[in-house]
Coordinates of C-alpha atoms in Angstrom, one line a residue:
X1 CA -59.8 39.5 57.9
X2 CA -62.6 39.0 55.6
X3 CA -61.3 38.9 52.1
X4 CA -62.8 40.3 49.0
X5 CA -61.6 40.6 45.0
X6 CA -62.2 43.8 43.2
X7 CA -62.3 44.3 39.7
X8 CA -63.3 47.2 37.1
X9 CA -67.0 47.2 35.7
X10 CA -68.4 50.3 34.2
X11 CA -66.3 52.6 35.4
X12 CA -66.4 51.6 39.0
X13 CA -64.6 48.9 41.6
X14 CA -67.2 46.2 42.2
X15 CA -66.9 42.4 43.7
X16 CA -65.6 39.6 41.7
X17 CA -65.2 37.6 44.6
X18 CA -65.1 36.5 47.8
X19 CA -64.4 34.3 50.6
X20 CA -66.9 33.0 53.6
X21 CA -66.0 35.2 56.1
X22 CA -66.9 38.4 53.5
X23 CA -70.2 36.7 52.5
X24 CA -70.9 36.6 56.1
X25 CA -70.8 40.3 56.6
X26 CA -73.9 40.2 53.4
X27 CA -71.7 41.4 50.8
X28 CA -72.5 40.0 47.5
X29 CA -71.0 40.0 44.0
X30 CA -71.4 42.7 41.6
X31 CA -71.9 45.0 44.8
X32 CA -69.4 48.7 44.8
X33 CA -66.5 48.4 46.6
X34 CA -67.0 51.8 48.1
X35 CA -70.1 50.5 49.5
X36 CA -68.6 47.3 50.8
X37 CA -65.8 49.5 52.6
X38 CA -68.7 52.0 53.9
X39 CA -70.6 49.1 55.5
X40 CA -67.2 47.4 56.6
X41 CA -64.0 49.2 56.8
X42 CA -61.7 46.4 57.7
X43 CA -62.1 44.3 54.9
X44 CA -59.5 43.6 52.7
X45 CA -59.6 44.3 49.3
X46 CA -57.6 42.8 46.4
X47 CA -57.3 43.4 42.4
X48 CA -58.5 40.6 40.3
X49 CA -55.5 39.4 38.3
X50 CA -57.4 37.6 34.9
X51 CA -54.8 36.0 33.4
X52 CA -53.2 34.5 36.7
X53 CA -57.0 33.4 37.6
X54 CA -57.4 31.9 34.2
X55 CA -53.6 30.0 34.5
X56 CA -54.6 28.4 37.5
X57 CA -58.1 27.2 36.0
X58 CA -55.8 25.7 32.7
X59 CA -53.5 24.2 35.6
X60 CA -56.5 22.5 37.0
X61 CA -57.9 21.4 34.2
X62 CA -54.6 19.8 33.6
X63 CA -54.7 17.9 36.4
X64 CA -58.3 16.5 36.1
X65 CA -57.0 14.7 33.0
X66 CA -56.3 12.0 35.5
X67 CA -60.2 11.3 35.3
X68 CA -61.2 11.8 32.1
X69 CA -59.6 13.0 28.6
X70 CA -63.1 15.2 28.3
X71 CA -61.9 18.3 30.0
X72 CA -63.4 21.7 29.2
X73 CA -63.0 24.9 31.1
X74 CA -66.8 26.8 32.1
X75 CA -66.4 30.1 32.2
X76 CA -64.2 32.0 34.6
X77 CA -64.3 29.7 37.3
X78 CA -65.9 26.2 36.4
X79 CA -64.5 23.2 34.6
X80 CA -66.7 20.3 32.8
X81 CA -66.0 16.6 32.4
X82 CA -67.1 14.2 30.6
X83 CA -67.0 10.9 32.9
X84 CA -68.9 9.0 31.0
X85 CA -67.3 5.3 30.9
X86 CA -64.9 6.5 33.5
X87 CA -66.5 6.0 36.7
X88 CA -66.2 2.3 36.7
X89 CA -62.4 3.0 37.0
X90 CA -62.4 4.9 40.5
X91 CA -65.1 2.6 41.9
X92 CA -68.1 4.3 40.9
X93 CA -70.1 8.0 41.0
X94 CA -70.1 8.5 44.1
X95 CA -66.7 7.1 44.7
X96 CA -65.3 9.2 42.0
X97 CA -66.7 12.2 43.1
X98 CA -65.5 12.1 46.8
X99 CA -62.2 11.6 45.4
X100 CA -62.1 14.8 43.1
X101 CA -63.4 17.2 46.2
X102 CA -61.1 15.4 48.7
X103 CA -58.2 15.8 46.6
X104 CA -58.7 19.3 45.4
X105 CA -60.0 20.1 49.4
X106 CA -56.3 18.7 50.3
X107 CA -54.5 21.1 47.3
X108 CA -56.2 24.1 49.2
X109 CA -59.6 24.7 47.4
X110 CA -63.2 25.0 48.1
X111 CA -65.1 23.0 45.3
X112 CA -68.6 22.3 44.1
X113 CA -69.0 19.2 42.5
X114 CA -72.5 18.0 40.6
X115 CA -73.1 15.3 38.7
X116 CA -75.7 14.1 35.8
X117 CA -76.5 12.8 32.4
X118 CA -76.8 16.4 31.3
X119 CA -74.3 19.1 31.3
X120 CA -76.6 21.9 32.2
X121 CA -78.4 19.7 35.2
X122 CA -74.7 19.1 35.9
X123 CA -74.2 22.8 36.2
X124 CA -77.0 23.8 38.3
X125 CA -76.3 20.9 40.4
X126 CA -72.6 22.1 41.1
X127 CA -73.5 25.9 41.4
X128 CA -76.7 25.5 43.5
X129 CA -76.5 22.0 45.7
X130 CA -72.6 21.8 46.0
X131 CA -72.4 17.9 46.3
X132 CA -74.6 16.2 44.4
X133 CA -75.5 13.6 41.9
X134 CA -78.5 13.9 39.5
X135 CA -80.0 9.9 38.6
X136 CA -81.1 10.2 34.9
X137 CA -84.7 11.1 34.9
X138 CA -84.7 13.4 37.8
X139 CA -83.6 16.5 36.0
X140 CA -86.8 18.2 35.8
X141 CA -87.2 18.0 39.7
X142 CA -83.8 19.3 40.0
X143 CA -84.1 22.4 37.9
X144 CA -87.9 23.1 39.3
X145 CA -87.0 25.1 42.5
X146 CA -84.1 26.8 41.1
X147 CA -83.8 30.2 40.3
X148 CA -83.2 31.2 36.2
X149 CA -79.5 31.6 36.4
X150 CA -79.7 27.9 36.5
X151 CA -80.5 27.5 33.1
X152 CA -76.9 29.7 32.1
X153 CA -79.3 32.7 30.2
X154 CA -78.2 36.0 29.7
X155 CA -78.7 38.4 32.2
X156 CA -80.8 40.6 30.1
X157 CA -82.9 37.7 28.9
X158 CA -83.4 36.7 33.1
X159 CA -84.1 40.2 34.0
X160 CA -87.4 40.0 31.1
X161 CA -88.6 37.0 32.7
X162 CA -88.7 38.4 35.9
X163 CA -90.4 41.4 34.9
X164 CA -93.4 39.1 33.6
X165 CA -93.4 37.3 37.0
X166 CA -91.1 34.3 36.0
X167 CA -88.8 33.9 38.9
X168 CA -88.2 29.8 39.0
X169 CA -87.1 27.1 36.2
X170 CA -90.5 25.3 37.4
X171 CA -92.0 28.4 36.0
X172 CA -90.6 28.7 32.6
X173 CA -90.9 24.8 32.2
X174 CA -95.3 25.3 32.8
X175 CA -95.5 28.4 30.6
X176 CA -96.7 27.8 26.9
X177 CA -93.5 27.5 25.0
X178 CA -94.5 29.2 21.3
X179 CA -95.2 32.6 23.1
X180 CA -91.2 32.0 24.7
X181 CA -89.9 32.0 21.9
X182 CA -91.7 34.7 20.2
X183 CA -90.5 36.9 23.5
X184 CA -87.6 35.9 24.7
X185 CA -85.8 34.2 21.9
X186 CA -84.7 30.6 21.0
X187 CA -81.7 30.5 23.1
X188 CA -84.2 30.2 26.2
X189 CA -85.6 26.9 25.1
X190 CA -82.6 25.5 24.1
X191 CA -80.9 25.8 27.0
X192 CA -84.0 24.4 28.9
X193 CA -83.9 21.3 26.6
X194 CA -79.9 20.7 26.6
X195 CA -79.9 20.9 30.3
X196 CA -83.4 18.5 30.4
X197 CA -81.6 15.8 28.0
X198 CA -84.1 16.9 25.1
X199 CA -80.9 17.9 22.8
X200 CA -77.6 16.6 23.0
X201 CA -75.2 19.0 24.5
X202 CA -71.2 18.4 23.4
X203 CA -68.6 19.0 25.9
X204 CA -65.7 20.3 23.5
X205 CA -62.5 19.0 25.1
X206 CA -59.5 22.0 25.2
X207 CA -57.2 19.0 24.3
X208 CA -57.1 16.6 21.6
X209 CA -58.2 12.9 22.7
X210 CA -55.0 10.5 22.3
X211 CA -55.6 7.5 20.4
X212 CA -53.9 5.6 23.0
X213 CA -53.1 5.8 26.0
X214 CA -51.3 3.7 29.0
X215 CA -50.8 4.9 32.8
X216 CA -50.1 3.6 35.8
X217 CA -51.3 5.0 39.6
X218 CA -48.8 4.1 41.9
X219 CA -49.1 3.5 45.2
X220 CA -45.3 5.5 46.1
X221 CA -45.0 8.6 44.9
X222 CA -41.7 8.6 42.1
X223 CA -39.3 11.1 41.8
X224 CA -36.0 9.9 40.1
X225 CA -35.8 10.5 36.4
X226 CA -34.3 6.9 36.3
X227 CA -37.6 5.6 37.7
X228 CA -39.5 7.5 35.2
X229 CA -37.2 6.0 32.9
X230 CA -38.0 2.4 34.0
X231 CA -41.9 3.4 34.2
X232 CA -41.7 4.6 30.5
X233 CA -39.8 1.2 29.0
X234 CA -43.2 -0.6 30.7
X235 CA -45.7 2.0 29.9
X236 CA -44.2 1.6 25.4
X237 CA -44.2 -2.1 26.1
X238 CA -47.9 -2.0 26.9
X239 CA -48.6 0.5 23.8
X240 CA -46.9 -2.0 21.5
X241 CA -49.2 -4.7 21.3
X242 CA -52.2 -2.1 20.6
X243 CA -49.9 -0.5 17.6
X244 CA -49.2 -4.0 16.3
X245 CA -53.4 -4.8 16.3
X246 CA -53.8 -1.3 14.4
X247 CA -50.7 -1.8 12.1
X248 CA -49.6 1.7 13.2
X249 CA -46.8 3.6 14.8
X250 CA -46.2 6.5 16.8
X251 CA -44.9 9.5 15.3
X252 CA -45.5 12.0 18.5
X253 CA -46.0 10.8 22.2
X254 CA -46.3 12.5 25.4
X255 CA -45.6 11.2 28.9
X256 CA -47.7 13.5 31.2
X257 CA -46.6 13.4 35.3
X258 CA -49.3 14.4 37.6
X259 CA -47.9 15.7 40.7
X260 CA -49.2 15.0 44.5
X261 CA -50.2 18.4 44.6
X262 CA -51.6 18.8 41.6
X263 CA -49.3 20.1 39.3
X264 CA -48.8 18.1 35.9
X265 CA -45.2 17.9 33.4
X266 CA -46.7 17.2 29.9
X267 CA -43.4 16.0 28.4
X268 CA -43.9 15.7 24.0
X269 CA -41.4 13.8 21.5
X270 CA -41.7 13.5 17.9
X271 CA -40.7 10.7 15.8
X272 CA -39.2 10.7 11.7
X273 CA -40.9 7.8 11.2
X274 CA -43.4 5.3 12.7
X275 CA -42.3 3.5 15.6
X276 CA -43.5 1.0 18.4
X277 CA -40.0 -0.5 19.7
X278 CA -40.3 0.6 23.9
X279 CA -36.3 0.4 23.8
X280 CA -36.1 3.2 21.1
X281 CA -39.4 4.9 22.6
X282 CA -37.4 4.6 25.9
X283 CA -34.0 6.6 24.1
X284 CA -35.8 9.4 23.3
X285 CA -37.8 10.4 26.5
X286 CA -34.1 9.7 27.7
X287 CA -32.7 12.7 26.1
X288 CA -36.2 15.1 26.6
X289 CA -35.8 14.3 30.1
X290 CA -32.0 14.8 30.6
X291 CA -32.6 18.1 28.5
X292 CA -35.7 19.2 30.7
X293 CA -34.0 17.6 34.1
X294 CA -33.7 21.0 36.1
X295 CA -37.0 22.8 34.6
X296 CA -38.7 19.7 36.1
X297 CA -40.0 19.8 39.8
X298 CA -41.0 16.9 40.9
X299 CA -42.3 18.0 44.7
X300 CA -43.3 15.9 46.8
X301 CA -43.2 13.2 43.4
X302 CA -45.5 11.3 40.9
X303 CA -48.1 9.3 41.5
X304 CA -49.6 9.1 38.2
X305 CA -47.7 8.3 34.9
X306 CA -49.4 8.4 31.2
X307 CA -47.9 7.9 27.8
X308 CA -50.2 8.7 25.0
X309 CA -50.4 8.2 21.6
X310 CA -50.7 11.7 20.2
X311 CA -50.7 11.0 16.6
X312 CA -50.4 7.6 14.3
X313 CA -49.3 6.7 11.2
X314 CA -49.5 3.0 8.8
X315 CA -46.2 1.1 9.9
X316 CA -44.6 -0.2 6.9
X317 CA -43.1 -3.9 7.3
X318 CA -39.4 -4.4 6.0
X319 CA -38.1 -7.0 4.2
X320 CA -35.2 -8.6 6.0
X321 CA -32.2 -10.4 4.7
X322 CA -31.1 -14.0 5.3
X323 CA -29.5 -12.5 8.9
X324 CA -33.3 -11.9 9.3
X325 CA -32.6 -8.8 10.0
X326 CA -34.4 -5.4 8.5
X327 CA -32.7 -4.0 6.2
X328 CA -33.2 0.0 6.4
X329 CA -30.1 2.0 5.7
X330 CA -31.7 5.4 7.0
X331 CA -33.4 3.9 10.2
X332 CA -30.3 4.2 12.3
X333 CA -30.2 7.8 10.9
X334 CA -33.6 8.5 11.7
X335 CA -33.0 7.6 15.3
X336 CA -29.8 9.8 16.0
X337 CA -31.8 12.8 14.0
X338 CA -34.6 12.4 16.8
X339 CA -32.4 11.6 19.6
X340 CA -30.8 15.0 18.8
X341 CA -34.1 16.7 18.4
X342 CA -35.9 15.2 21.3
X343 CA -32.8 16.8 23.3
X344 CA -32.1 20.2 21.6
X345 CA -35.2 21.0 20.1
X346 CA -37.0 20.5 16.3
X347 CA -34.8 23.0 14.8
X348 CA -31.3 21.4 15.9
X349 CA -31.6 18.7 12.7
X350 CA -33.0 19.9 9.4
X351 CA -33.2 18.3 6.2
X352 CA -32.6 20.2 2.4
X353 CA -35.6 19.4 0.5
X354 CA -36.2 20.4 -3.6
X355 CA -38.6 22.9 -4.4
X356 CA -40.0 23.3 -7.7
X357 CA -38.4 26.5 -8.8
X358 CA -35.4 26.4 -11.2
X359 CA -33.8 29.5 -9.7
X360 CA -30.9 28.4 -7.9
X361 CA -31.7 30.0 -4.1
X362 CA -35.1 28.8 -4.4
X363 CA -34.5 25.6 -5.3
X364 CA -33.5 24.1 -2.2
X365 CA -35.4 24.9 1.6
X366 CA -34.9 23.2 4.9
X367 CA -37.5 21.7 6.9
X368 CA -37.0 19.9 9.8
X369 CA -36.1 16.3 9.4
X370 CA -39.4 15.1 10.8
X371 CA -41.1 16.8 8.2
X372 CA -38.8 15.9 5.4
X373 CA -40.6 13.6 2.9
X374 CA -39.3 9.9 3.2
X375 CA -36.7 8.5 0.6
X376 CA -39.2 5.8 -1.2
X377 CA -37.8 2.4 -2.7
X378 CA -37.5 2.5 -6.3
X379 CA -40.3 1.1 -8.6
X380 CA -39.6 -2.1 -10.1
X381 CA -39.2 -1.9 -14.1
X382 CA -41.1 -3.8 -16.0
X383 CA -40.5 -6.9 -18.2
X384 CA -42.6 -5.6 -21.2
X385 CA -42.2 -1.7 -20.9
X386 CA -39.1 0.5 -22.0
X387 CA -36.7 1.1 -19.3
X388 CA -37.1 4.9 -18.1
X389 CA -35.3 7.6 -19.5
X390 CA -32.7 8.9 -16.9
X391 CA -32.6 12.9 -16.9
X392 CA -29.8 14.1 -15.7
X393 CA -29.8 17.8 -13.3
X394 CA -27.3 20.4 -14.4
X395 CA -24.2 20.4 -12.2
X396 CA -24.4 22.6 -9.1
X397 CA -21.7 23.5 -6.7
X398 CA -21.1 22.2 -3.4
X399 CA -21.4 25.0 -1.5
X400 CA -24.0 27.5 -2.6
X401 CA -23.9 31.2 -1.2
X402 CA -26.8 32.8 0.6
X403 CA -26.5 35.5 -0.8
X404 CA -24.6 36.4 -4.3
X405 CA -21.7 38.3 -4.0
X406 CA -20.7 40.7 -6.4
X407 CA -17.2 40.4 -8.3
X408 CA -15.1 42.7 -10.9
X409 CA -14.7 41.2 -14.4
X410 CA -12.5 44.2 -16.7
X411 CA -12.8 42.1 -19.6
X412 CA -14.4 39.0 -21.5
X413 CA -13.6 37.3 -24.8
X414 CA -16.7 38.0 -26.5
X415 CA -19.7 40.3 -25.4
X416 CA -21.6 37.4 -24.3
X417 CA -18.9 34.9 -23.3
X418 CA -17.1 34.1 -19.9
X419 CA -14.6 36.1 -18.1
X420 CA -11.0 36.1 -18.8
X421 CA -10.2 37.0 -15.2
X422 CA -12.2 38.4 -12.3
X423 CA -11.5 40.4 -8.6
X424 CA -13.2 38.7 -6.1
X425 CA -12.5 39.9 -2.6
X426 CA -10.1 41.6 -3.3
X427 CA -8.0 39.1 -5.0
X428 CA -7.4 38.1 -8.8
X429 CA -8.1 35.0 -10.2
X430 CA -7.2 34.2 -13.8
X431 CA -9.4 31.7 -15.7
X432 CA -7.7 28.7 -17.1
X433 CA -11.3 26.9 -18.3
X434 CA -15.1 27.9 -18.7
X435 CA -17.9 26.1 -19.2
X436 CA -21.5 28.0 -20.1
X437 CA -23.5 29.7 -20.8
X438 CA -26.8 28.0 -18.7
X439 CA -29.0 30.6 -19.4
X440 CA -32.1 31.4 -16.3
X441 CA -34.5 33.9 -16.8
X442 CA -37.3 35.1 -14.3
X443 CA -39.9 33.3 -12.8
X444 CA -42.4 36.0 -14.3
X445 CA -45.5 34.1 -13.2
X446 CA -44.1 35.3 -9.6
X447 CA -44.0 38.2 -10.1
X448 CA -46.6 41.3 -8.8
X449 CA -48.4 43.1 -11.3
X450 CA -46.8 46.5 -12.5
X451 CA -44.0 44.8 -10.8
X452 CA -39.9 45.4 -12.8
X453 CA -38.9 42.0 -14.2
X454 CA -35.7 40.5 -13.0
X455 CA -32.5 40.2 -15.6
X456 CA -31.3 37.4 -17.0
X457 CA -28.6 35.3 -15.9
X458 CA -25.7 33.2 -17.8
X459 CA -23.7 31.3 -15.4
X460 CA -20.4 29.7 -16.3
X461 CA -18.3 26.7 -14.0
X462 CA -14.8 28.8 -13.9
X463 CA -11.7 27.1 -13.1
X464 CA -8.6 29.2 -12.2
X465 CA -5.4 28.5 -13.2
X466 CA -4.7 26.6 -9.8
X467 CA -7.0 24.5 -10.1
X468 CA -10.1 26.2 -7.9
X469 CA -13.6 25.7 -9.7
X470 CA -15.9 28.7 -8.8
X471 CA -19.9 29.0 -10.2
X472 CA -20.5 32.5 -11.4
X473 CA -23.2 34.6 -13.6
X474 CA -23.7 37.5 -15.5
X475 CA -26.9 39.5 -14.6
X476 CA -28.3 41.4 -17.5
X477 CA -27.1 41.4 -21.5
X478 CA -24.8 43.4 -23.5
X479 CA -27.0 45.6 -24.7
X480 CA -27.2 49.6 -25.5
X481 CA -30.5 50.2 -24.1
X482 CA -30.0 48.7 -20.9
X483 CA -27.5 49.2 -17.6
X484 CA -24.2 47.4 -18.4
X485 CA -24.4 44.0 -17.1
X486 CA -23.0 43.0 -13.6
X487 CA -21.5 39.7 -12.5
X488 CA -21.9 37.8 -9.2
X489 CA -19.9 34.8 -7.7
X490 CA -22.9 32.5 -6.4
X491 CA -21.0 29.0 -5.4
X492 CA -17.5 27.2 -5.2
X493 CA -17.2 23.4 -6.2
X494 CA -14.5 22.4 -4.0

């Protein structure tokens, strides 16, 4: 049954699409679906589903990735890649062009394939020959016969050169070109030169382009995650002499698995610090792959395998003792922190980190440990200059609240001094010693205009009489003018 896709333009069901059979019966796109169903009753008639359509077209683009890191999507229903450099590896243009249509052809789809030095002669060769390959030179003669859609203009822009009687490429490339532009606009002539090789067109990759980059193509399809494993022990080996030449390590790598069928696993772990060791490299895809083992579906298996380089950074030699060993006390941390993230996730290991902000639950954030600023050697002191003074940070406790909590104090020694005793939930402690006041005011510079500013505090280190040290403040001052002052428990010591 001839097979046709429907979707909504102004108001009404018109064609998006459709397959041979349909375009044998004459039906075209952008015709009505009541008309389509008047002239043939038994076709069949489906709603366009966008964002499945476009899926499938990012799925695809995906998996041409195996041909070239220059991948762009055209449109609704075209891709573009940038081969150049590339051919060589599957044997040449033709070669390499046989072997995209075969293999998508074998996945289940119908495909038009062009080739050329140009994008836009690559695009008219795709959309209005089907098979073909454009020598450089021969675009002009491509172009020629072709109708205007072949130079990607607007419709409204087409419809005006038809309407002055030019129908053909040929046509627009003989007329004078100053009165084109006056006309029809600029955007005319540019595509004209872009797709001629006048202008340099860009292909904008959707992706990033690794800075390295290893695969293999096997010959037997994989499907263990042991011989992936294996596979990505060689694949870091083979990165580690081109991080050695650059004086660089990894700090995120991906191991992509293109399917038989077409379907590709993009698989990403990060690192705390630089790294090139194919062991280590080796531990963590480990533990991303025994996390991701049942989301993984390896069908009928793997028979393409890259690790890239997704981003770099200097790799910083160590000093080793007289074992000859490097001596780096937080490496071995480093490693279990990714482990652990490369298994659970980025958020499973965070790091505290000072902020600059002297009020005492802003003063500390988490960030996740690969994030976390890295703990630099000390700076050597010099023979001639004074040794640096050492500033010492008040005393916090070990265990700060998220949020205060409030607490009863009846009574104080003086208006301003610490508290004699104090109710905290629900209990009553008696203070044997007191240390304070530290005074902290606002941070008024963060404040919003017309905005009330915040009290000041006094804390005082507490200890009750059995021996329990508590951090607590008073919020506000004695005075008459003002709310009587409350206090807050905000930390215990120990």
């Amino acid at each position: 049954m001839p097979l046709v896709i429907s979707h909504r333009d102004s108001n009404a069901q018109r064609i998006a699409a459709l397959d041979e059979r349909a375009e044998a019966l004459k039906l075209k796109r952008g015709m009505g679906i009541a008309d389509a169903r008047a002239m043939h009753p038994t076709i069949d008639v489906v709603e366009a589903d966008t964002e499945a359509d476009r899926r499938l077209l990012e799925g695809l683009a995906d998996w041409c990735d195996r041909y070239t890191p220059l991948v762009a999507i055209d449109g609704e229903d075209g891709l573009f890649l940038d081969v150049t450099g590339c051919t060589h590896l599957f044997g040449g243009e033709r070669a390499m062009q046989e072997e995209i249509l075969t293999r998508f052809f074998q996945q289940g789809f119908d495909v038009r394939a062009g080739l050329a030095s140009t994008p836009g002669a690559a695009w008219a060769a795709a959309r209005f020959h089907g098979d073909r390959i454009v020598a450089d030179g021969e675009e002009e003669a491509l172009l020629a016969p072709l109708p205007l859609s072949a130079l990607r203009i607007a419709p409204q822009t087409r419809v005006s050169l038809e309407s002055v009687g030019l129908r053909t490429a040929g046509a627009v490339m003989a007329a004078p070109r100053a009165p084109l532009a006056r006309r029809f606009g600029a955007t005319l002539l540019l595509r004209l030169d872009q797709a001629l090789g006048r202008l340099d067109e860009a292909v904008s990759p959707r992706l990033p382009v690794a800075p390295l980059s290893v695969e293999r193509h096997l010959a037997e399809p994989i499907m263990l995650t042991d011989e992936i494993e294996r596979l990505v022990s060689r694949l870091a080996t083979a990165l580690k002499s081109d991080l050695e030449r650059r004086g660089e390590g990894a700090r995120v790598l991906a191991l992509f698995l293109f399917r038989v069928d077409g379907a590709v696993s993009r698989i990403a772990v990060g690192t705390s610090r630089p790294m090139r060791e194919p062991q280590l490299i080796k531990r963590l895809f480990h533990e991303r792959l025994a996390a991701l083992e049942q989301s993984i579906d390896a069908g009928f298996g793997f028979d393409l395998v890259r690790l890239s380089v997704l981003s770099v950074a200097a790799f910083d030699m160590l000093q080793g003792d007289l074992t000859g060993e490097e001596t780096d006390d937080d490496a071995d941390i480093a490693l279990f922190a990714d482990r652990i993230r490369a298994r659970l996730g980025e958020a499973a290991v965070l790091k505290p980190i000072v902020v600059e902000s002297h009020l005492p639950e802003r003063a500390v954030t988490t960030v996740p440990f690969s994030e976390a600023p890295q703990r630099r050697a000390p700076a050597r002191q010099s023979d001639r200059g004074a040794p640096p003074m050492t500033i010492y940070p008040p005393e916090r406790p070990v265990r700060l609240f998220r949020s205060p909590e409030p607490i009863e104090v009846p009574a104080t020694e003086i208006p301003e001094g610490p508290p004699m005793n104090f109710r905290w939930r629900r209990a009553l402690y008696r203070v044997a010693r007191a240390e304070g006041p530290e005074r902290i005011a606002a941070e008024w510079w963060r404040q919003a205009p017309g905005e009330e500013e915040a009290p000041t505090r006094d804390y005082y280190r507490i200890e009750d009489s059995d021996g329990r040290r508590y951090w607590l403040y008073r919020q506000g001052l004695y005075d008459a003018a003002q709310a009587a002052p409350r206090w807050f428990m905000h930390g215990v010591f120990a």
